Amino acid sequence: MKRRSLTIHLDYATAQLLDAVCAETGCSRSEVVRDALRRQLRLMRFERLRRQALPFGEAAGWSNGDDVFAAVS
């Protein structure tokens, strides 16, 4: 897989937190940042899809996750 570089600037507190996590886990800065970015991008995609699907759930009378679970169980 081809890789591309990305330069980011962190405030001092975030950089310290990143270094602490790296020291605790033994992971590199790049590994931690890549994992965090993947998670954030997936969360953003999920939230976008949820917003698109919400009107259909409301039209079906679903108001929360329990309603959805009951309908598909």
Coordinates of N, CA and C in Angstrom, one line a residue:
M1 N 0.8 -1.2 0.0 CA 0.0 0.0 0.0 C 0.9 1.2 0.0
K2 N 0.6 2.2 -0.9 CA 1.3 3.4 -0.9 C 1.0 4.2 0.3
R3 N 2.0 5.0 0.8 CA 1.8 5.8 1.9 C 2.0 7.3 1.5
R4 N 1.3 8.2 2.2 CA 1.5 9.6 2.0 C 1.8 10.2 3.3
S5 N 2.6 11.3 3.3 CA 3.0 11.9 4.5 C 2.1 13.1 4.8
L6 N 1.9 13.4 6.1 CA 1.1 14.5 6.5 C 1.8 15.1 7.7
T7 N 1.9 16.4 7.7 CA 2.5 17.2 8.8 C 1.4 17.8 9.5
I8 N 1.4 17.6 10.9 CA 0.4 18.3 11.7 C 1.2 19.1 12.8
H9 N 0.5 20.1 13.3 CA 1.1 20.9 14.4 C 0.2 20.7 15.6
L10 N 0.8 20.3 16.7 CA 0.1 20.0 18.0 C 0.5 21.1 19.0
D11 N -0.5 21.4 19.8 CA -0.2 22.3 20.9 C 0.6 21.5 21.9
Y12 N 1.3 22.2 22.8 CA 2.2 21.5 23.8 C 1.5 20.4 24.6
A13 N 0.3 20.7 25.1 CA -0.4 19.7 26.0 C -0.7 18.5 25.2
T14 N -1.2 18.6 23.9 CA -1.5 17.5 23.1 C -0.3 16.6 22.8
A15 N 0.8 17.3 22.5 CA 2.0 16.6 22.2 C 2.5 15.8 23.4
Q16 N 2.4 16.4 24.6 CA 2.8 15.7 25.8 C 1.9 14.5 26.1
L17 N 0.6 14.7 25.8 CA -0.3 13.5 26.0 C 0.0 12.4 25.0
L18 N 0.3 12.8 23.8 CA 0.7 11.8 22.8 C 1.9 11.1 23.2
D19 N 2.9 11.8 23.6 CA 4.2 11.2 24.1 C 4.0 10.2 25.3
A20 N 3.1 10.6 26.2 CA 2.8 9.8 27.3 C 2.1 8.5 26.9
V21 N 1.2 8.6 25.9 CA 0.5 7.4 25.4 C 1.5 6.5 24.7
C22 N 2.3 7.1 24.0 CA 3.4 6.3 23.2 C 4.3 5.5 24.2
A23 N 4.7 6.2 25.3 CA 5.5 5.6 26.3 C 4.8 4.4 27.0
E24 N 3.5 4.6 27.3 CA 2.7 3.6 28.0 C 2.5 2.4 27.1
T25 N 2.2 2.6 25.8 CA 1.8 1.5 24.9 C 2.9 0.9 24.1
G26 N 4.0 1.7 24.0 CA 5.1 1.2 23.2 C 4.9 1.4 21.7
C27 N 3.8 2.1 21.4 CA 3.5 2.5 20.0 C 4.2 3.7 19.6
S28 N 4.4 3.9 18.3 CA 5.0 5.1 17.8 C 4.0 6.2 17.7
R29 N 4.5 7.4 17.6 CA 3.6 8.6 17.4 C 2.7 8.3 16.1
S30 N 3.3 7.9 15.1 CA 2.6 7.6 13.8 C 1.5 6.6 14.0
E31 N 1.8 5.5 14.7 CA 0.7 4.5 15.0 C -0.4 5.0 15.7
V32 N -0.2 5.8 16.8 CA -1.2 6.4 17.6 C -2.1 7.4 16.8
V33 N -1.4 8.2 16.1 CA -2.1 9.2 15.3 C -2.9 8.6 14.2
R34 N -2.4 7.6 13.5 CA -3.1 6.9 12.4 C -4.3 6.2 13.0
D35 N -4.2 5.5 14.1 CA -5.3 4.9 14.8 C -6.4 5.9 15.2
A36 N -6.0 7.0 15.8 CA -6.9 8.0 16.2 C -7.7 8.6 15.0
L37 N -6.9 8.9 13.9 CA -7.5 9.4 12.7 C -8.5 8.5 12.1
R38 N -8.2 7.2 12.0 CA -9.1 6.2 11.5 C -10.4 6.1 12.3
R39 N -10.2 6.1 13.6 CA -11.4 6.1 14.4 C -12.3 7.3 14.2
Q40 N -11.7 8.5 14.2 CA -12.4 9.7 14.0 C -13.1 9.8 12.6
L41 N -12.5 9.3 11.6 CA -13.1 9.3 10.3 C -14.2 8.3 10.2
R42 N -14.1 7.2 10.8 CA -15.2 6.2 10.9 C -16.4 6.8 11.7
L43 N -16.1 7.4 12.8 CA -17.1 8.0 13.6 C -17.9 9.1 12.8
M44 N -17.1 9.9 12.1 CA -17.8 11.0 11.3 C -18.6 10.4 10.2
R45 N -18.2 9.3 9.6 CA -19.0 8.6 8.5 C -20.2 8.0 9.2
F46 N -20.1 7.4 10.3 CA -21.3 6.8 11.0 C -22.3 7.9 11.3
E47 N -21.8 9.0 11.9 CA -22.8 10.1 12.2 C -23.4 10.7 11.0
R48 N -22.7 10.8 9.9 CA -23.3 11.3 8.6 C -24.4 10.3 8.2
L49 N -24.1 9.0 8.2 CA -25.1 8.0 7.8 C -26.3 8.0 8.7
R50 N -26.0 8.2 10.0 CA -27.1 8.2 11.0 C -28.1 9.4 10.7
R51 N -27.5 10.5 10.4 CA -28.3 11.7 10.1 C -29.2 11.5 8.9
Q52 N -28.6 10.8 7.9 CA -29.4 10.5 6.7 C -30.5 9.5 7.0
A53 N -30.3 8.5 7.9 CA -31.2 7.5 8.1 C -32.3 7.9 9.2
L54 N -32.0 8.9 10.0 CA -32.8 9.3 11.1 C -34.3 9.6 10.6
P55 N -34.5 10.3 9.6 CA -35.9 10.6 9.2 C -36.7 9.3 8.9
F56 N -36.0 8.3 8.3 CA -36.7 7.1 8.0 C -37.1 6.3 9.3
G57 N -36.2 6.4 10.3 CA -36.6 5.7 11.6 C -37.7 6.5 12.3
E58 N -37.6 7.8 12.2 CA -38.7 8.6 12.9 C -40.0 8.3 12.2
A59 N -40.0 8.2 10.8 CA -41.2 7.9 10.1 C -41.8 6.5 10.4
A60 N -40.9 5.6 10.8 CA -41.4 4.3 11.2 C -41.8 4.2 12.7
G61 N -41.7 5.4 13.4 CA -42.1 5.4 14.8 C -41.0 5.0 15.8
W62 N -39.8 5.0 15.3 CA -38.7 4.6 16.2 C -38.1 5.9 16.8
S63 N -38.0 5.9 18.1 CA -37.4 7.1 18.8 C -36.1 6.8 19.4
N64 N -35.7 5.6 19.5 CA -34.4 5.3 20.1 C -33.9 3.9 19.7
G65 N -32.7 3.5 20.1 CA -32.1 2.3 19.8 C -32.9 1.1 20.2
D66 N -33.6 1.2 21.4 CA -34.4 0.1 21.8 C -35.6 -0.2 20.9
D67 N -36.2 0.8 20.2 CA -37.2 0.6 19.3 C -36.7 -0.1 18.0
V68 N -35.5 0.2 17.6 CA -34.9 -0.4 16.5 C -34.6 -1.9 16.8
F69 N -34.0 -2.1 18.0 CA -33.7 -3.5 18.4 C -34.9 -4.3 18.5
A70 N -36.0 -3.8 19.0 CA -37.2 -4.5 19.1 C -37.8 -4.9 17.7
A71 N -37.6 -4.0 16.8 CA -38.1 -4.2 15.4 C -37.3 -5.3 14.6
V72 N -36.0 -5.4 14.9 CA -35.2 -6.3 14.2 C -35.0 -7.6 14.9
S73 N -35.4 -7.7 16.1 CA -35.2 -8.9 16.9 C -36.3 -10.0 16.7

